[in-house]
Coordinates of C-alpha atoms in Angstrom, one line a residue:
X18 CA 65.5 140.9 58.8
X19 CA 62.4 142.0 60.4
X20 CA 59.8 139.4 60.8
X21 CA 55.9 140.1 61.4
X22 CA 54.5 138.6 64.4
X23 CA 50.8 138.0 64.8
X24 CA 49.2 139.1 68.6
X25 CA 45.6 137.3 69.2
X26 CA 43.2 138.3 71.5
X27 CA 44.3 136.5 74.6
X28 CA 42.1 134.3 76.7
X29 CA 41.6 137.4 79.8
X30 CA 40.4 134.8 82.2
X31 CA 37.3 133.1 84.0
X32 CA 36.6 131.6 80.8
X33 CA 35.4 134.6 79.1
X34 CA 35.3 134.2 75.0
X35 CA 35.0 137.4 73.1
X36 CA 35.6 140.8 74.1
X37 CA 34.3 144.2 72.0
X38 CA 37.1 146.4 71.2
X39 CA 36.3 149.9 72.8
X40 CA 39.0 152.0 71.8
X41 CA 42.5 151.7 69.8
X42 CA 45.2 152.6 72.1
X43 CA 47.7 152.3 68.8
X44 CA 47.7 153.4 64.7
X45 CA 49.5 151.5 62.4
X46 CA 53.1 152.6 62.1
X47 CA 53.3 153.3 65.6
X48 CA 56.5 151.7 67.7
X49 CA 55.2 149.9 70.3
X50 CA 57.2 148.6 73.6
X51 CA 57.1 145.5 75.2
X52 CA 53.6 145.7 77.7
X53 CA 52.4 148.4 76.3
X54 CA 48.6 148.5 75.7
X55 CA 47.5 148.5 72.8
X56 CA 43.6 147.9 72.9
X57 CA 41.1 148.8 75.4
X58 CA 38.4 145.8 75.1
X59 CA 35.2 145.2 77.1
X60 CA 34.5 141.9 78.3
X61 CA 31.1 140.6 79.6
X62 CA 33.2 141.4 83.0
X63 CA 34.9 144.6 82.8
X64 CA 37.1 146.8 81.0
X65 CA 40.3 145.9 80.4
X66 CA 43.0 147.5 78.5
X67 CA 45.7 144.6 76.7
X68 CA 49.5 144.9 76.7
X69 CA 51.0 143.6 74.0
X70 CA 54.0 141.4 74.5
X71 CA 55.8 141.9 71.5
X72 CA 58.2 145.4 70.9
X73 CA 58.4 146.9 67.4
X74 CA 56.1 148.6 64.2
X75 CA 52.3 147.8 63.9
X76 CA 51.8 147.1 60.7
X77 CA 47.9 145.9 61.0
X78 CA 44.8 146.4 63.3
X79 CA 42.4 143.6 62.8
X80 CA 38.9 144.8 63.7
X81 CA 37.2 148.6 63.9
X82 CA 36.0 150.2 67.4
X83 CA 32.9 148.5 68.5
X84 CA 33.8 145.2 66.6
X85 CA 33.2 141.7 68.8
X86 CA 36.4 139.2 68.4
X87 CA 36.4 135.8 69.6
X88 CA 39.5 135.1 71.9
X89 CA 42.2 133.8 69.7
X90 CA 41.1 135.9 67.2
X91 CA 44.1 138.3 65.5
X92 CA 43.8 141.7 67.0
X93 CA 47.3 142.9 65.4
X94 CA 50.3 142.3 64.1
X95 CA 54.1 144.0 65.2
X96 CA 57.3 143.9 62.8
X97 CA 60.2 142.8 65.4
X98 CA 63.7 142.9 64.4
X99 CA 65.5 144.7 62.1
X100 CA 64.2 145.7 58.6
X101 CA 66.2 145.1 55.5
X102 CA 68.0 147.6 55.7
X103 CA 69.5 147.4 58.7
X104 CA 67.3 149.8 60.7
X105 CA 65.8 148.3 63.5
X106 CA 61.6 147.3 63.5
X107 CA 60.8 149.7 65.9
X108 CA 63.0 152.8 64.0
X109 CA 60.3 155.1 63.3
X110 CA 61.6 156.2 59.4
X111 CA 60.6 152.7 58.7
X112 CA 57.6 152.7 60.4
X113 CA 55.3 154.8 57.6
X114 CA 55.9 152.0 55.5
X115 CA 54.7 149.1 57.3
X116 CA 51.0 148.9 55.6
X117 CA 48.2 146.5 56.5
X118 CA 48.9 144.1 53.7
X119 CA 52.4 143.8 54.5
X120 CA 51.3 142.3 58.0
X121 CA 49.4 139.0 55.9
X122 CA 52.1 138.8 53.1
X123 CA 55.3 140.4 54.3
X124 CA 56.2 137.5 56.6
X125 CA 59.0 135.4 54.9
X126 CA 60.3 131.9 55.8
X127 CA 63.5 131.5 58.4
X128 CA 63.7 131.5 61.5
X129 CA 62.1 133.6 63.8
X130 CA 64.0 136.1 65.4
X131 CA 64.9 135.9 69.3
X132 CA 61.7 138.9 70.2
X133 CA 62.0 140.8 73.9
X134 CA 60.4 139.2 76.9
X135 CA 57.0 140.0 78.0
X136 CA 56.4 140.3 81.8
X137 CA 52.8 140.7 81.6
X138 CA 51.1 137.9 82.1
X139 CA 47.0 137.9 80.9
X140 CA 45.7 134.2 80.4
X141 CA 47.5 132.8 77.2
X142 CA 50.5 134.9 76.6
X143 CA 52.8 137.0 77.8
X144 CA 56.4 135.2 78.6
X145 CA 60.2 135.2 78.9
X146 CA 60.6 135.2 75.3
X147 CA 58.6 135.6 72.0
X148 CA 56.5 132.3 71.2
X149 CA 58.5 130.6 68.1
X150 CA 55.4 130.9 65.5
X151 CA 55.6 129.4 61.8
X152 CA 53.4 131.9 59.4
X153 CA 52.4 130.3 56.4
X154 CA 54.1 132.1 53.3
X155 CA 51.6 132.8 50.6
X156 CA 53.1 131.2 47.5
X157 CA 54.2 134.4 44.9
X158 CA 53.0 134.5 41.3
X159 CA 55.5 133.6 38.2
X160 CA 57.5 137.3 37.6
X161 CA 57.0 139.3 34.6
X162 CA 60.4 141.3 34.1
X163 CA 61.6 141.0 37.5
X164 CA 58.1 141.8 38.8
X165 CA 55.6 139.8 41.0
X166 CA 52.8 139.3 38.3
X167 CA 48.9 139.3 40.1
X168 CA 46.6 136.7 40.3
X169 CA 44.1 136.0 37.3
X170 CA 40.8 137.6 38.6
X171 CA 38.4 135.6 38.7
X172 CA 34.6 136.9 37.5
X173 CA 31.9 135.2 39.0
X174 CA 28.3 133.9 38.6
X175 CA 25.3 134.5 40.5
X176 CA 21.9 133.7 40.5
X177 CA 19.2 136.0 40.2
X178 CA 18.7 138.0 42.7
X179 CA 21.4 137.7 44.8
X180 CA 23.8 140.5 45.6
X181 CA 26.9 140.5 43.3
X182 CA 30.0 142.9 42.5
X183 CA 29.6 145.7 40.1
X184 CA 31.5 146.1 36.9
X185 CA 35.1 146.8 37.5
X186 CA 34.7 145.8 41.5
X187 CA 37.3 143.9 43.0
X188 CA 37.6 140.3 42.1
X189 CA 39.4 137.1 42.9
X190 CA 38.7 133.8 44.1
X191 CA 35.5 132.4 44.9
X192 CA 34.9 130.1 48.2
X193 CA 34.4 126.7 47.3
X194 CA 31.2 125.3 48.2
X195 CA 32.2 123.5 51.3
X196 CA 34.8 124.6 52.0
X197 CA 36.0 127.5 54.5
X198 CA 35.1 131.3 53.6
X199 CA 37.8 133.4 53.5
X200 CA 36.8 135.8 55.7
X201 CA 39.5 137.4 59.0
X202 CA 37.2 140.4 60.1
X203 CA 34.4 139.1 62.6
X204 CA 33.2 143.1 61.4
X205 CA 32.9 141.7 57.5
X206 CA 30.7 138.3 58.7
X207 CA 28.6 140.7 60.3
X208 CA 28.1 143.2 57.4
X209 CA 27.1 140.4 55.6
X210 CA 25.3 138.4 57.8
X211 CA 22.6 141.6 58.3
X212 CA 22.4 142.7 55.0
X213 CA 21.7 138.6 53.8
X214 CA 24.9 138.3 51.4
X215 CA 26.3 134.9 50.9
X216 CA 29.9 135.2 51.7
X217 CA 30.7 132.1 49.8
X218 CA 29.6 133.9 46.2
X219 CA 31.5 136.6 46.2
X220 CA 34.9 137.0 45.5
X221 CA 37.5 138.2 47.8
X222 CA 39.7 141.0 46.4
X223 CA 42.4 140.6 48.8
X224 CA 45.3 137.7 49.5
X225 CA 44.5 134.3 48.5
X226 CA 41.0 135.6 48.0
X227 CA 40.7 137.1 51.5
X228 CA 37.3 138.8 51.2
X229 CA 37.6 142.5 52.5
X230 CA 35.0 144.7 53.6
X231 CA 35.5 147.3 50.9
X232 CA 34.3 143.4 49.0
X233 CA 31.3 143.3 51.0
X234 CA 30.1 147.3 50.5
X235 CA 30.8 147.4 47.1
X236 CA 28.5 143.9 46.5
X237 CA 25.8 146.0 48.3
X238 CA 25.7 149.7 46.8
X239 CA 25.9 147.0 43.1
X240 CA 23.0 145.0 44.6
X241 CA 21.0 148.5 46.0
X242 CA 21.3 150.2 42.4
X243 CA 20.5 146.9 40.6
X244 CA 17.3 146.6 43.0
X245 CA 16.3 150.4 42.8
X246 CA 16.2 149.7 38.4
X247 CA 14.3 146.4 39.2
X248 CA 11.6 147.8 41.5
X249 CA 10.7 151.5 40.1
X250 CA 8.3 149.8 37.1
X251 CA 6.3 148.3 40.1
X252 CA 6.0 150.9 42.5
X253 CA 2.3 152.0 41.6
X254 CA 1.0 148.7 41.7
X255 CA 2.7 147.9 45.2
X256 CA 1.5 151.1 46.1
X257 CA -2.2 150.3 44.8
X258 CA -2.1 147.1 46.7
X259 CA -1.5 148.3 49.9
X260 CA -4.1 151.3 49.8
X261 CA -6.9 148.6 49.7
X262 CA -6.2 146.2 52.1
X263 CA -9.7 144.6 52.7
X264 CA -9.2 143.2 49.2
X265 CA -6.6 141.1 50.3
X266 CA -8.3 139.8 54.0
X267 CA -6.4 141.7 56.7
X268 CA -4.9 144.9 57.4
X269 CA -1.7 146.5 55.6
X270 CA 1.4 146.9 57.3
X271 CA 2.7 149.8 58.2
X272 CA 6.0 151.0 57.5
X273 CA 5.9 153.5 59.8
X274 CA 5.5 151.6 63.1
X275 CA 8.4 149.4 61.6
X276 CA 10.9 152.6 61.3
X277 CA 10.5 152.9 65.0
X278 CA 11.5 149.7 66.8
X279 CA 14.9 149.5 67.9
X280 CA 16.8 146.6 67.9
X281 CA 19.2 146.5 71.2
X282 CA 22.0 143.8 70.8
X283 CA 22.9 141.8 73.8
X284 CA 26.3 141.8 74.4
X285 CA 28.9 142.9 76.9
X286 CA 28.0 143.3 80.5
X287 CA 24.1 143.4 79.2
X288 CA 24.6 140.3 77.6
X289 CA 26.4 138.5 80.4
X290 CA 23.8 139.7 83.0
X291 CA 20.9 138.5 80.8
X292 CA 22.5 134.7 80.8
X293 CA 23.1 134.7 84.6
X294 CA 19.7 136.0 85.2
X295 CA 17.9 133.6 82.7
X296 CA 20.4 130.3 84.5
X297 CA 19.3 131.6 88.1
X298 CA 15.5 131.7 86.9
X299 CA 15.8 128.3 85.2
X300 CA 18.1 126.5 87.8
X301 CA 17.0 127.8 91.1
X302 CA 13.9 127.5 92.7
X303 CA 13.6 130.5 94.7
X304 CA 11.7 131.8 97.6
X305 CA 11.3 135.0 99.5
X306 CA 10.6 136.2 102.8
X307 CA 10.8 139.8 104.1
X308 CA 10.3 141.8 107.3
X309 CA 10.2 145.5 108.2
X310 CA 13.0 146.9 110.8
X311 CA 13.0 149.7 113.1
X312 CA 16.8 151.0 112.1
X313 CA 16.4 154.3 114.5
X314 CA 19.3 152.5 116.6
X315 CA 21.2 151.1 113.9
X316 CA 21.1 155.1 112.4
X317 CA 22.4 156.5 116.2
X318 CA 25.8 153.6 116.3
X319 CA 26.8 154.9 113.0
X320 CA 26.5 158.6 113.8
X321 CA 28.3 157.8 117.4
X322 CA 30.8 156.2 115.5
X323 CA 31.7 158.7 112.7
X324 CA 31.6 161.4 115.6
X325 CA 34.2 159.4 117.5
X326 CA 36.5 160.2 114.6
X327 CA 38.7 158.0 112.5
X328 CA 37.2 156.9 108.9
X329 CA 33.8 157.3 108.6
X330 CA 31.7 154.4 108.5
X331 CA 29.1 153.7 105.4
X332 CA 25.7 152.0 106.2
X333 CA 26.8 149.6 103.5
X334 CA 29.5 148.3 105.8
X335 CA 27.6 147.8 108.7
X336 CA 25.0 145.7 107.6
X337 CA 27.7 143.8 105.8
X338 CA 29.0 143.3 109.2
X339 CA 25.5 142.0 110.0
X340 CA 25.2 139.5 107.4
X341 CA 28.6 137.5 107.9
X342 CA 27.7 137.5 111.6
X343 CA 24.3 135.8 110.5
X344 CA 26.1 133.9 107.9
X345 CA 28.2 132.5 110.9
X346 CA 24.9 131.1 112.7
X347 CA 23.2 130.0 109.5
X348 CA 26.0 128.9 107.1
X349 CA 23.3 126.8 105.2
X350 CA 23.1 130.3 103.2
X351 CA 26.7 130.3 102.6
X352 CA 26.0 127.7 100.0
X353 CA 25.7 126.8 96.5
X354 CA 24.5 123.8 94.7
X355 CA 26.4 121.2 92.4
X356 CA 23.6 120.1 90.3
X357 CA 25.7 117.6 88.4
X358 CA 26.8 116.0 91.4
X359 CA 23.6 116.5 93.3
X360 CA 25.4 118.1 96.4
X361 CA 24.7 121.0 98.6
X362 CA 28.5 122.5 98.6
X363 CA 28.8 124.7 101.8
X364 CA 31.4 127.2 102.3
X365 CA 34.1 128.5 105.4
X366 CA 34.9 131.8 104.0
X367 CA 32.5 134.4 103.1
X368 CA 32.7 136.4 99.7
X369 CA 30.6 138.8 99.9
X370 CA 29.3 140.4 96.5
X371 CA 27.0 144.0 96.3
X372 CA 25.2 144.9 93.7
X373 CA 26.5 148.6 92.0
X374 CA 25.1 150.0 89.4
X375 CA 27.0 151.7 86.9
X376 CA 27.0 153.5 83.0
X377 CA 27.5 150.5 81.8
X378 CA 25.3 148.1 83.8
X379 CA 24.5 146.1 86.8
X380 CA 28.1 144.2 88.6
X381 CA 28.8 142.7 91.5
X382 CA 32.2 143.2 92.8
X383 CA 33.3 140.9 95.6
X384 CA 34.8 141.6 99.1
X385 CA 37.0 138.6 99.8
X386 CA 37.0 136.9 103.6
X387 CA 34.2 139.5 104.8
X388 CA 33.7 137.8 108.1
X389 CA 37.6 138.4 108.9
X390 CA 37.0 142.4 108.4
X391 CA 35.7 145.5 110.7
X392 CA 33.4 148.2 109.8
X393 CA 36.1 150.5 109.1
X394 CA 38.0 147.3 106.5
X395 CA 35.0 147.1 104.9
X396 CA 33.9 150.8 104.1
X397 CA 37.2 150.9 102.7
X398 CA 37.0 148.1 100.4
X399 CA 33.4 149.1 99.3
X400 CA 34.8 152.0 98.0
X401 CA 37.8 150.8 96.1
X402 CA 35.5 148.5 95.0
X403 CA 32.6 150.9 94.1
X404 CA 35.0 153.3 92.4
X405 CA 36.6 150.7 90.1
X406 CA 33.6 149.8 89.2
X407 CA 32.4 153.0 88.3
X408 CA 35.6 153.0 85.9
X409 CA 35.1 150.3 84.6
X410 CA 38.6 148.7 86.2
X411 CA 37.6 145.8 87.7
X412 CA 39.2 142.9 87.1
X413 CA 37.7 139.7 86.5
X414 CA 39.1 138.1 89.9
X415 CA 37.0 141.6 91.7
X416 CA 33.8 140.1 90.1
X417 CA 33.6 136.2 90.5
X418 CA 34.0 133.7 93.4
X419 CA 31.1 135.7 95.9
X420 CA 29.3 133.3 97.8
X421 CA 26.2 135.7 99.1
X422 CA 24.8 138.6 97.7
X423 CA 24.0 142.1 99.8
X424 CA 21.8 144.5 97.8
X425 CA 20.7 147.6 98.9
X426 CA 18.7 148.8 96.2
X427 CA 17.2 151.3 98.7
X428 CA 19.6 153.8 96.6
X429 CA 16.9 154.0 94.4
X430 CA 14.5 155.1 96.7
X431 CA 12.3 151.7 97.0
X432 CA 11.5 150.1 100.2
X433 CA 11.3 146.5 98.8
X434 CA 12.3 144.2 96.1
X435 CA 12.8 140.2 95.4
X436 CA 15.6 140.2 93.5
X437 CA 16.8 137.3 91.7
X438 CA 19.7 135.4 93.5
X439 CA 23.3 135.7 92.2
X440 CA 23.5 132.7 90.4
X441 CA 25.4 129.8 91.3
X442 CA 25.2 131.8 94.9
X443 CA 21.8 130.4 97.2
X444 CA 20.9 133.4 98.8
X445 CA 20.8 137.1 98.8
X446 CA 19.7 140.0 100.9
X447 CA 17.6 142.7 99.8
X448 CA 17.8 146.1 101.8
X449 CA 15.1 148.9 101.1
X450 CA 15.5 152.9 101.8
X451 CA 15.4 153.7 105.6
X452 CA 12.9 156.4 105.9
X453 CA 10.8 158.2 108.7
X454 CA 7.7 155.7 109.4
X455 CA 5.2 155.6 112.1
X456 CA 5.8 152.8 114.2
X457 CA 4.9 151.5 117.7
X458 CA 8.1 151.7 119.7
X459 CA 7.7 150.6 123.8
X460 CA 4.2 150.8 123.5
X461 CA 3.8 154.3 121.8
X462 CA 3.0 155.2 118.1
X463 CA 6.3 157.1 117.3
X464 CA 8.0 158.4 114.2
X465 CA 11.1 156.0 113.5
X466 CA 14.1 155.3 110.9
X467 CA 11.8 152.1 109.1
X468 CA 13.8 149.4 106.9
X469 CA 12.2 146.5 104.6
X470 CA 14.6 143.5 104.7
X471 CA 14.1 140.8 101.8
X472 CA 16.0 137.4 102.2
X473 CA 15.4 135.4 98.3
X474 CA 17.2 132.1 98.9
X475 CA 17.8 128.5 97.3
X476 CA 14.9 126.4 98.4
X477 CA 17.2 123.3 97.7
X478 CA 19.7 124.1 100.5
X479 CA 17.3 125.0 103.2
X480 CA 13.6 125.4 104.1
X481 CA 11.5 128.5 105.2
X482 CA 12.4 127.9 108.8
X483 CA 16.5 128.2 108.4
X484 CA 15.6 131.4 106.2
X485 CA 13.0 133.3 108.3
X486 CA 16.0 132.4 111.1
X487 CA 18.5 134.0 109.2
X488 CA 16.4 136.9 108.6
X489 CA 14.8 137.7 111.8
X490 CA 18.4 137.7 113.2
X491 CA 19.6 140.0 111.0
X492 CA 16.4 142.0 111.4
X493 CA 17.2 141.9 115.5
X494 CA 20.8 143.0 114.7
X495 CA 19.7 146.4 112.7
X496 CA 17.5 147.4 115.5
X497 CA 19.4 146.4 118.5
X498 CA 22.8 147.0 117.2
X499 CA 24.3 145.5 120.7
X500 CA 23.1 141.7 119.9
X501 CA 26.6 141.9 118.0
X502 CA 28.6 142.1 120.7
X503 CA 27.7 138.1 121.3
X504 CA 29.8 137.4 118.4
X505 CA 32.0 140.2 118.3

């Protein structure tokens, strides 16, 4: 016998909550393998598309495109097994049959069958075998000549005012007053939540009083015409009222300017980068220091270089290069700060995050062990790194665990910048566009290749002197490309 299984939204890891569903990879009815995707979801991270670890018929999607679940939240379930018939689960003749409200009531006591193992491992599921999960089995109405008889709706009462079902609108049971609201879809709180209807008086239409969208839509097209009769009698007063606003002591408002404010909600990677932002602003006092660079030599090692042949060389790389080599004499950079422990937490290895701008916002992938790479490692991994971002593919492992920041928002065409610092990082470098500048060079005003370097850094875990150190050396290495070979 087939038995319905119920896939949640699995915890995708680095303690991320909710995730926005971005596109159905599945319809109900469709036989689904063992791994497959299902979902495409966006995270405050990246985009990530979910395998599902159980094989068989989908038989309900929980949430529309563009809906926000909460990890653990049901994103769908999956008939495994056979059906009653005989046929396996995932036969497709059977597969047109399995409806959304056969996923919340078709699952029957017994056991649970023994379901395919899932290889795929995201944080909370994916194993050698099926996870043996009870559902709870909705207790069935008496039977009225061998059929299942409904439930007694229920009508309810409402005070004045509030939204409430129209005649011959779905009905059932009412939430009591403290006790939970029957509500699955996150999409339905929402409806409700902006349109200011009170979940807990209306009835729910569907199982055990489950309250349904359609619930929710129907309340408010019964509350909008019910509104529409109340207010046409007082239109012309309203409307006299607000002609003559100096009888009432201040100005009218206008409805107009109203229409035209947008309300942007913060969420996803916009949301994520707004928190980190607002922590680092709150947490860290910052400084920053900056200092203009003749790059005209820095400009002539690349070219000489990428004319050698071989891989060619990115600017990017090289003054990655630069910073782990001036990470290796100041390592006081290479730092963050445990506030609850009050300790200054210093680090061997250097991470090394860039900023990249994409369609969908601002990351910061992360090159792992940049000090142990060459020029030629690191242009390579700043373009994996760049193009999966660009995809949106990066996983959540590619975007945490930097410890210092480059940012060469010179791409932009600006010469200088203080960004704020990579929180719970202490320090990040700021590179400008290199552009044609006049500039005394051996004693002679001569047109060279001008950079503005920026250094913003945790005042906690140094002071001005270690970070105009760290700076000028860096500053030295860009127009004297040769200091490197000290280290090198």
């Amino acid at each position: 016998m087939a038995q319905v299984l119920e896939f949640k939204l699995p915890d995708l890891g680095e303690g991320l909550t909710e995730a926005e569903i971005v596109r159905w990879l599945v319809e109900v009815g469709d036989v689904v393998a063992v791994d497959q995707p299902v979902v495409e979801v966006e995270t405050a991270k990246a985009m990530v598309e979910v395998p599902c670890p159980y094989g068989g018929v989908v038989t309900a999607r929980f949430g529309a495109e563009g809906t926000e679940l909460p990890v653990g939240a049901p994103l769908l379930t999956v008939a495994v097994g056979e059906t009653a018939d005989g046929r396996p689960a995932g036969d497709g003749s059977g597969a047109g049959t399995a409806a959304a409200d056969g996923a919340r009531d078709g699952a029957s006591g017994g056991r649970e069958p023994a379901a395919e193992g899932s290889g795929n491992v995201l944080v909370g599921y994916g194993t050698s075998q099926a996870p043996a999960r009870r559902r709870r089995v909705r207790p069935a109405a008496p039977a009225v000549n061998g059929r299942s008889r409904a439930p007694e709706p229920v009508r309810e009462t409402r005070p004045a005012g509030t939204p409430q079902a129209a005649p011959g609108a779905r009905t059932g049971r009412t939430a009591p007053a403290d006790g939970p609201v029957p509500v699955i879809s996150p999409l339905v709180r929402r409806l409700a939540r902006e349109n200011g209807l009170d979940l807990r008086k209306l009835a729910g239409s569907g199982p055990d009083g489950l309250i349904l969208r359609a619930d929710v839509e129907h309340a408010l097209r019964a509350a909008g015409t019910q509104d529409r009769t109340e207010t046409t009698a007082a239109t012309a007063p309203a409307a006299t009222t607000t002609a003559t606003p100096a009888a009432t002591g201040g100005p009218a408002r206008s409805t107009a300017g109203a229409a035209s404010v947008t309300r942007v909600p913060l969420k996803g990677i916009r949301g994520a980068v707004a928190d980190k932002l607002s922590r680092s602003r709150t947490e860290i006092p910052d400084a920053t220091c900056w200092v203009d660079a003749d790059a005209t030599e820095l400009m002539r090692t690349r070219a000489a270089m990428n004319a050698a042949g071989g891989p060619k060389i990115s600017v990017l790389a090289l003054l990655a290069r630069i910073c782990t080599a001036a990470l290796a004499r100041f390592p006081e950079l290479n730092a963050s700060v445990d506030t609850g422990a009050r300790e200054i937490v210093r680090y061997a290895d250097v991470h090394l995050g860039f900023a990249a701008q994409t369609e969908r916002g601002l990351v910061v992938p992360v090159v792992r062990d940049a000090h142990t790479r060459d020029a030629e490692s690191l242009t390579a991994e700043f373009a994996r790194l760049t193009e999966a971002a660009r995809a949106g593919t990066l996983t959540p492992a590619e975007l945490t665990g930097g410890t210092f920041t480059l940012n060469n928002y010179g791409v932009f065409g600006v010469d200088g910048s203080t960004p704020i610092i990579n929180h719970p990082e202490a320090a990040m470098l700021g590179v400008g566009r290199i552009v044609p500048k006049p500039w005394v060079h051996e004693g002679e005003l001569a047109v060279r290749q001008v950079v503005q370097l920026s250094l913003t850094f945790d005042h906690r875990v140094c002071d001005g002197g270690t970070a105009g150190g760290f700076l000028r050396y860096v500053a030295d290495c860009v127009e004297q490309p040769a200091v490197l070979l000290r280290t090198v």
